CSV table of C-alpha atoms in Angstrom, one decimal:
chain,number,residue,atom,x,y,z
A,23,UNK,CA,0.0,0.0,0.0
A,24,UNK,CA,1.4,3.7,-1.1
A,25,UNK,CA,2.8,5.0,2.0
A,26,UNK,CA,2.1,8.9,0.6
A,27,UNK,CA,-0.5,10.8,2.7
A,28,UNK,CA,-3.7,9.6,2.1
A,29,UNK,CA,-7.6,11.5,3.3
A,30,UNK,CA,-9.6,9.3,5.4
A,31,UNK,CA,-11.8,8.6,2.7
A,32,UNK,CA,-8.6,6.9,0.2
A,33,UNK,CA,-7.8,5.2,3.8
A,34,UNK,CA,-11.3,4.0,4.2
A,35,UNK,CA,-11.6,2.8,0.4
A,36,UNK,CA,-8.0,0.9,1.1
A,37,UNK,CA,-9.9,-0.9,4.1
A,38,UNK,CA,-10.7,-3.5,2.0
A,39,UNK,CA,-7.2,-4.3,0.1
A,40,UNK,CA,-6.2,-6.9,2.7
A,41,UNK,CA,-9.5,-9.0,2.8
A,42,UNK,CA,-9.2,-13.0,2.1
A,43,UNK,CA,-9.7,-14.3,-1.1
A,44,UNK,CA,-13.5,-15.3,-1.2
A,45,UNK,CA,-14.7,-18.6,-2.5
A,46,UNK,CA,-15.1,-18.8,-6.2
A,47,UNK,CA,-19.2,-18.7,-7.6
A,48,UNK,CA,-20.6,-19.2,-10.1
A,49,UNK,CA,-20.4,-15.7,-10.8
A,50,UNK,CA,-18.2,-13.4,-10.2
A,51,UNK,CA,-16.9,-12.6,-6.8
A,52,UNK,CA,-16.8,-9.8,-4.7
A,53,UNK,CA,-13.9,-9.3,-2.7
A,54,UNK,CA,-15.3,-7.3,-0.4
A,55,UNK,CA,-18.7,-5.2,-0.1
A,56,UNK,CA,-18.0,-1.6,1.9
A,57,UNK,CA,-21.0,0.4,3.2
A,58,UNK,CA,-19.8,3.8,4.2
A,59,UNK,CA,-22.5,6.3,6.5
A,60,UNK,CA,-21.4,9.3,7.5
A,61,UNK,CA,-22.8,10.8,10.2
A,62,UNK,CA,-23.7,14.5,10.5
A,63,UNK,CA,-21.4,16.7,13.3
A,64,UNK,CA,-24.3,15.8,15.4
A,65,UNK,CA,-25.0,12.9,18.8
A,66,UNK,CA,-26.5,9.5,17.6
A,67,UNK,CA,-30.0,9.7,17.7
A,68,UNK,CA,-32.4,7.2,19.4
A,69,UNK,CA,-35.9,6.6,18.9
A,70,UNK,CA,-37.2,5.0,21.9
A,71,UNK,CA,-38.7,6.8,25.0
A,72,UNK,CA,-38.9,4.0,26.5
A,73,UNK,CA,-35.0,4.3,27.3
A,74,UNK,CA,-35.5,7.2,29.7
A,75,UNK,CA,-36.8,4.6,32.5
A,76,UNK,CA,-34.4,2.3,32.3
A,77,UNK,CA,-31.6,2.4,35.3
A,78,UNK,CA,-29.1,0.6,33.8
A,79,UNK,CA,-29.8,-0.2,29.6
A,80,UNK,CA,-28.1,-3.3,29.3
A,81,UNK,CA,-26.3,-3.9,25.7
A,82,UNK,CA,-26.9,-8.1,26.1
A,83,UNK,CA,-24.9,-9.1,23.3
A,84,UNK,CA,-22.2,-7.5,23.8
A,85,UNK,CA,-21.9,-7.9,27.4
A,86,UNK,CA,-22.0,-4.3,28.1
A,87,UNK,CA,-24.1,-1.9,30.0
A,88,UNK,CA,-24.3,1.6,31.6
A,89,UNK,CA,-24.9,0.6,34.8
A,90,UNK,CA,-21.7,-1.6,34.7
A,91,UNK,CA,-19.2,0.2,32.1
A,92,UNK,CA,-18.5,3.6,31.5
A,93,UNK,CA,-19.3,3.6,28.1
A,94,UNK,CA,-18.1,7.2,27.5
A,95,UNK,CA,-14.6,7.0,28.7
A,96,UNK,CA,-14.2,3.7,27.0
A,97,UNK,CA,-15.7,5.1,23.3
A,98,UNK,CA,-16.5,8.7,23.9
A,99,UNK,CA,-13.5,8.9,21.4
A,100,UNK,CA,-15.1,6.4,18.4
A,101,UNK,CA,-14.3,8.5,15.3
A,102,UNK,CA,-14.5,5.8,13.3
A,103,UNK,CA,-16.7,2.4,13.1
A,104,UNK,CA,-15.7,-0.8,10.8
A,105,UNK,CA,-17.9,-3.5,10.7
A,106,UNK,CA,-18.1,-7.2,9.0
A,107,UNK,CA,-19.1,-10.6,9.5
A,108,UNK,CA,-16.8,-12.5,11.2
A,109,UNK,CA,-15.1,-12.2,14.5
A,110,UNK,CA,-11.0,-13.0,12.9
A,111,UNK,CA,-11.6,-10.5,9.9
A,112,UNK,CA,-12.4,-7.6,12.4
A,113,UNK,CA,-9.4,-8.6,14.8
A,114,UNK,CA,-6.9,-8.7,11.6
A,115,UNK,CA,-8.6,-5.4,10.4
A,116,UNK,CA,-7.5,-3.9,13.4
A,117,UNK,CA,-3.9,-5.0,13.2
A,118,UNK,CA,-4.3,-3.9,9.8
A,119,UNK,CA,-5.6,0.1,11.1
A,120,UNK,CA,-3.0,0.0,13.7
A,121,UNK,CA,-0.2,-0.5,11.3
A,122,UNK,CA,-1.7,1.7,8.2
A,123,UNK,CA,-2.4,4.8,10.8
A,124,UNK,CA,0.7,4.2,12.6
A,125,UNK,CA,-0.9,4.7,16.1
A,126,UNK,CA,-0.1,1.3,17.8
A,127,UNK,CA,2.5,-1.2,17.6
A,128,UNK,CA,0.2,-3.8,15.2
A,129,UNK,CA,1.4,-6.9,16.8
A,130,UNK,CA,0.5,-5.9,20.3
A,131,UNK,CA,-2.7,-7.9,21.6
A,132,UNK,CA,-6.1,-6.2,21.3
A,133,UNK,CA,-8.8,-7.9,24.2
A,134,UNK,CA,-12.2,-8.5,22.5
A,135,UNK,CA,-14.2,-5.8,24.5
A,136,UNK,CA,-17.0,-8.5,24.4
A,137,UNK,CA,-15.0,-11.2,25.7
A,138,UNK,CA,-18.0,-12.0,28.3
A,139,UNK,CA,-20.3,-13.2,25.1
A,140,UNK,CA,-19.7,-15.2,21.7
A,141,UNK,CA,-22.3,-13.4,19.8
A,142,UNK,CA,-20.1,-10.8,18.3
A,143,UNK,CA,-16.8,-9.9,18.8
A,144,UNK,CA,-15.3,-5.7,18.9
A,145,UNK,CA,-12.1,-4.1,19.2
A,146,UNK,CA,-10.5,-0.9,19.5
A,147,UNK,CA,-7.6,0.8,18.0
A,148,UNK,CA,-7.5,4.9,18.6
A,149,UNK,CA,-10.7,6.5,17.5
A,150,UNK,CA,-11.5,3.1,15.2
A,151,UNK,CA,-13.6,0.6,16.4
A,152,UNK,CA,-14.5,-2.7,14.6
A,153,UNK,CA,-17.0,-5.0,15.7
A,154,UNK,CA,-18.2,-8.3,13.8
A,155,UNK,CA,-22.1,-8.3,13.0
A,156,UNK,CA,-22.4,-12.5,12.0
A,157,UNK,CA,-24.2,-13.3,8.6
A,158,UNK,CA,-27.4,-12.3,7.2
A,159,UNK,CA,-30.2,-9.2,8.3
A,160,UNK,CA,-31.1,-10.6,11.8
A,161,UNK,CA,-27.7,-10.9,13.4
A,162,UNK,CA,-26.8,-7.5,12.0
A,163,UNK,CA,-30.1,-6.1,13.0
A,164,UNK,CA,-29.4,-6.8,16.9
A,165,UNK,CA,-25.7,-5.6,16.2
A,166,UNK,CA,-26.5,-2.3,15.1
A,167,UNK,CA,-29.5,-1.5,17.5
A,168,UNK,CA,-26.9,-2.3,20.2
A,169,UNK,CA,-23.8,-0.1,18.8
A,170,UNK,CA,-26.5,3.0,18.0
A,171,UNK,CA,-27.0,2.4,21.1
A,172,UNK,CA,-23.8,2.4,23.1
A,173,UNK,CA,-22.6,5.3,20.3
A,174,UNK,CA,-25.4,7.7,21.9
A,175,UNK,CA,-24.7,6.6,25.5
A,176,UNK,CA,-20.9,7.0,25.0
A,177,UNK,CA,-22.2,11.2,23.5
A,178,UNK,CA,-20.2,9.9,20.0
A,179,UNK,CA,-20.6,12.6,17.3
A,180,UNK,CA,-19.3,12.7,14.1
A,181,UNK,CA,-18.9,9.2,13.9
A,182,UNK,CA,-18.3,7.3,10.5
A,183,UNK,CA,-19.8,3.6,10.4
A,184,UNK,CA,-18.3,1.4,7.2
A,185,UNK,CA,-19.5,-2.2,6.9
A,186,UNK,CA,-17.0,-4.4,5.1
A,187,UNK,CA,-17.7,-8.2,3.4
A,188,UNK,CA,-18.1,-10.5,0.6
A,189,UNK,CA,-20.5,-11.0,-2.4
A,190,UNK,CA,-21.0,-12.0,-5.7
A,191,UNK,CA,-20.5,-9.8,-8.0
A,192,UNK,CA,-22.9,-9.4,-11.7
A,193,UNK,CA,-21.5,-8.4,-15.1
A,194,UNK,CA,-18.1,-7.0,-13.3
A,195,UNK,CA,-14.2,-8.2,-13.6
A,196,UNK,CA,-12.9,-9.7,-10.6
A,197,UNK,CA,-11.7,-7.1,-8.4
A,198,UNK,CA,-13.7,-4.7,-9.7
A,199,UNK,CA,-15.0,-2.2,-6.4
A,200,UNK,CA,-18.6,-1.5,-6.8
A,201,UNK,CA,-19.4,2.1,-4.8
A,202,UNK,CA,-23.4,1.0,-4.1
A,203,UNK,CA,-26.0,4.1,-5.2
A,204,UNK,CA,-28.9,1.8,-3.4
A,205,UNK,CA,-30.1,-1.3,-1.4
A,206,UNK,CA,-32.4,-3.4,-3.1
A,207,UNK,CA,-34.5,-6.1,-2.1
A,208,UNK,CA,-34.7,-9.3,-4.3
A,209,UNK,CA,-37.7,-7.5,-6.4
A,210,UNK,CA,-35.1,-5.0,-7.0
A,211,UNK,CA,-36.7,-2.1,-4.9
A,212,UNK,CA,-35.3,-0.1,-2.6
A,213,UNK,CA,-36.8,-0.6,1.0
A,214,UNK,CA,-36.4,-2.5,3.5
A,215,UNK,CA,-39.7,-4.6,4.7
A,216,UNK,CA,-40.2,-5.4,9.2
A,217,UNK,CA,-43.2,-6.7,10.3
A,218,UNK,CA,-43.5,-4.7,13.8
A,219,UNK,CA,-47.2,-6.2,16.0
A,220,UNK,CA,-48.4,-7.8,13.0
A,221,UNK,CA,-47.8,-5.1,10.8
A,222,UNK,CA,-45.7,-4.4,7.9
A,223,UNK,CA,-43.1,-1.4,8.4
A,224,UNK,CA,-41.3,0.0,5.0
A,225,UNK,CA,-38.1,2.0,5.6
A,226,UNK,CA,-36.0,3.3,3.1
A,227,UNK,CA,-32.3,2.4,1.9
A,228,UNK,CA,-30.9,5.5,0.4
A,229,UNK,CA,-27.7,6.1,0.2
A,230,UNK,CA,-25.5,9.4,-0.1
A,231,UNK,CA,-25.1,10.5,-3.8
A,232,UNK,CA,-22.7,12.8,-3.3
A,233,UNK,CA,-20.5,10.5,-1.0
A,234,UNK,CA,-21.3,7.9,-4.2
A,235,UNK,CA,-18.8,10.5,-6.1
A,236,UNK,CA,-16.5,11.4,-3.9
A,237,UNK,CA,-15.8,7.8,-3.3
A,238,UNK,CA,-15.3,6.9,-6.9
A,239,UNK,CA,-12.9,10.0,-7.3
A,240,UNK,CA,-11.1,9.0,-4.5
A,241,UNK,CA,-10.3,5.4,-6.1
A,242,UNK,CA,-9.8,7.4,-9.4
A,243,UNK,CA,-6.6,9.3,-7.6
A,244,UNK,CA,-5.3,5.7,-6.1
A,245,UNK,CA,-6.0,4.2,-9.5
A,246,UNK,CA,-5.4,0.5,-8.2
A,247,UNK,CA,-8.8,-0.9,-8.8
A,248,UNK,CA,-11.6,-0.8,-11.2
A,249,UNK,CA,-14.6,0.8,-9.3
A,250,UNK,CA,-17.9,1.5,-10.7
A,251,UNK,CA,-21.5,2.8,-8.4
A,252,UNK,CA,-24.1,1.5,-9.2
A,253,UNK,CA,-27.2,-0.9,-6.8
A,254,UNK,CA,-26.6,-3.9,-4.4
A,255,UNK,CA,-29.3,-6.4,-4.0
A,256,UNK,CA,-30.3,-7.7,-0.4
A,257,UNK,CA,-31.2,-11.3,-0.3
A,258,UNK,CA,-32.4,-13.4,2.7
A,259,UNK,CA,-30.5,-16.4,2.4
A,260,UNK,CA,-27.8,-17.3,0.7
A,261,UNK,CA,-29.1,-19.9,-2.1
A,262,UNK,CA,-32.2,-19.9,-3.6
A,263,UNK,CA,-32.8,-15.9,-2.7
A,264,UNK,CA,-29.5,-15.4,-4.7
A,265,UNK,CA,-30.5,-18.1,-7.4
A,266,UNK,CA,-27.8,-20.2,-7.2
A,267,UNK,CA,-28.1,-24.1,-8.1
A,268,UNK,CA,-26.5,-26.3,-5.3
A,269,UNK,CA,-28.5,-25.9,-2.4
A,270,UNK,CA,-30.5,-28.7,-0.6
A,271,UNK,CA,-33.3,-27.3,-2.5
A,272,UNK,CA,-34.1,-25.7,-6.4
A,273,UNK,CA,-37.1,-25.1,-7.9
A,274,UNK,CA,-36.0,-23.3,-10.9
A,275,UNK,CA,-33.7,-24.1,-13.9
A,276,UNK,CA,-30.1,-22.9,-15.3
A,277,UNK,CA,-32.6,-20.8,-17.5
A,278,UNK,CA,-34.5,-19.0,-14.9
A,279,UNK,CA,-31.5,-18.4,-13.2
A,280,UNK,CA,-30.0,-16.1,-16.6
A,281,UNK,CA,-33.3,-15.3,-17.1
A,282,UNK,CA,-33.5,-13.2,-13.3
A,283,UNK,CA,-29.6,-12.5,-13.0
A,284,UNK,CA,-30.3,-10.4,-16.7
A,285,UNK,CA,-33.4,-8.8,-14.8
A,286,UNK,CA,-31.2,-7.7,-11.8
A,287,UNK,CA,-28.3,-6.5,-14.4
A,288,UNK,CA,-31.0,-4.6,-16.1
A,289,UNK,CA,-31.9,-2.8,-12.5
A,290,UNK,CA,-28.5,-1.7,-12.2
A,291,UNK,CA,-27.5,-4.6,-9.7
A,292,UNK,CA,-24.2,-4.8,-9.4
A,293,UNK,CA,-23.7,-7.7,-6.8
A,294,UNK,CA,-25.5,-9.1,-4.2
A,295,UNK,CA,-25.1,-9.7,-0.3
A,296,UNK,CA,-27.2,-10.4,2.5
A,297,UNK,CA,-27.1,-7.1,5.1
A,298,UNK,CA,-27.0,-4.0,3.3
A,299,UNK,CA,-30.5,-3.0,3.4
A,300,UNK,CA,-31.7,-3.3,7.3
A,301,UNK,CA,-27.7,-1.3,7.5
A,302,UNK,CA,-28.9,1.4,5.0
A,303,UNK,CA,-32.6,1.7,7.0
A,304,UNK,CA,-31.2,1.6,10.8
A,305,UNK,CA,-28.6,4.4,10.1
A,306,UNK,CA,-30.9,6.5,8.6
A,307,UNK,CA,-33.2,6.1,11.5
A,308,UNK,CA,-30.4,7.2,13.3
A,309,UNK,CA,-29.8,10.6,11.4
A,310,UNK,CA,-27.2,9.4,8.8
A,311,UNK,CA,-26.0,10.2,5.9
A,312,UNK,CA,-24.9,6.5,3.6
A,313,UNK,CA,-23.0,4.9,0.9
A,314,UNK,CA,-22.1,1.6,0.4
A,315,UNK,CA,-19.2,0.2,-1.7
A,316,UNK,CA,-18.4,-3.4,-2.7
A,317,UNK,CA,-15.5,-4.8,-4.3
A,318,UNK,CA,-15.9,-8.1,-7.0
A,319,UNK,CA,-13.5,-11.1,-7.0
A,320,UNK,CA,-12.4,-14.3,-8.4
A,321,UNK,CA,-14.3,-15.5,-11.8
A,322,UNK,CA,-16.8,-14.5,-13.9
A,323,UNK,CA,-19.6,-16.3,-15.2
A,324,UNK,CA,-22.1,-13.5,-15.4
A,325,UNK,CA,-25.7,-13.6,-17.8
């Protein structure tokens, strides 16, 4: 990696340069999918009034509370928030931060903060903090409802959250970084669909425009990958929602498969993943301004 001066946003685009080389698809693979939300010079907003009674809010899955941490002094510095999927990549991508920002000796030993559960696992390095989130919209769900928390309780402002993982990419060269302009569901449209008491709840997935550009200018200047913007789909599960053939179960032929992938290419899809969309809708809840960005690897077999 160039060691010239770089802005946070060229270091944030860099993030993903180290990943692991995903597992080959049959269609082109992402190498890694980065959502970027920017938050306003502002606190982290909550929406629940039902937090004022509560004596000590208790963040369960990450073995933290108010009552029994002071989550200020521990984060009240958070500049910075990387998340992704599994425990090791976040522990290696904070080896990785310490060494690329020169603020700590990289092969010191960073504790899992949430050593007293195995649900997720964060660390910190400086004002960065990365914290794993599991696979698929549930697990990432509870994540972020807990971090939005504990960001607001710890007075955070100014905070930039950046989701990194892997995908499969449509209609791209391996390697190619994909800058995402919206979540889509598997229809191709872009909300996000809860069912709160029985009833359905639609929240949006935009995603910052002019962050969109800023990031593809950015990769323009570092000119060591292809990166293009354009939508990522949001499946829930990992086979038939992303039509793939060798599942335990298939209902639909090598045909249909074309046949929807060509639809998806024709709505701008440009890979596909499993947690953008409840990301994009929970940090706009929380007064944030988003952009995601995905990187493609390995080969392509694409419509």
């Amino acid at each position: 990696m160039s060691t010239a001066p770089a802005s946070d946003v060229e270091r944030e685009i860099n993030f993903y340069i180290s990943e692991e080389t995903a597992v080959k698809i049959n269609r082109s693979r992402c190498k890694t999918n980065l959502l970027i939300i920017w938050y306003l010079s502002s606190p982290i907003y909550v929406h629940n009034p039902h937090l004022d009674a509560l004596k000590d809010d208790i963040l369960y899955h990450f073995s933290l509370g108010t009552g029994s941490h002071n989550l200020p002094a521990m984060f009240g510095d958070v500049k910075f928030v990387c998340v992704g999927g599994s425990p090791w990549r976040m522990k290696s991508f904070t080896e990785f931060i310490a060494a690329e920002l020169a603020m700590e000796d990289p092969k010191s030993e960073y504790p899992n903060i949430c050593a007293g559960t195995d649900r997720y696992a964060m660390y910190k390095v400086g004002p960065v903090l990365s914290v794993s989130h599991g696979m698929g919209i549930p697990s990432i769900a509870i994540m972020l409802h807990e971090l939005i928390k504990l960001l607001h309780h710890a007075h955070c402002t100014d905070v930039t959250i950046i989701r990194i993982g892997t995908s499969g990419g449509i209609g791209l060269e391996p390697g190619t970084v994909v800058v995402t302009k919206q979540s889509v569901d598997a229809t191709f449209q872009p909300k996000f669909e809860q069912v709160i008491l029985g009833k359905t709840v639609v929240r949006s997935t935009d995603l910052d425009q002019s962050l969109a550009q800023e990031l593809l200018q950015c990769s323009k200047r570092l000119n060591q990958f292809e990166t293009v913007i354009g939508n990522t789909m949001c499946t829930l599960d990992f086979y038939e929602g992303q039509a793939r053939l060798d599942g335990a179960f298939c209902s639909y032929t090598e045909a249909d498969k074309q046949e929807y992938l060509l639809k998806a290419k024709e709505a701008e899809v440009c890979n596909i993943e499993m947690e953008s969309s409840v990301f994009a809708a929970m940090c706009k809840l929380s007064g944030l301004r988003g952009k995601k960005k995905k990187k493609k690897h390995d080969n392509t077999i694409i419509i």
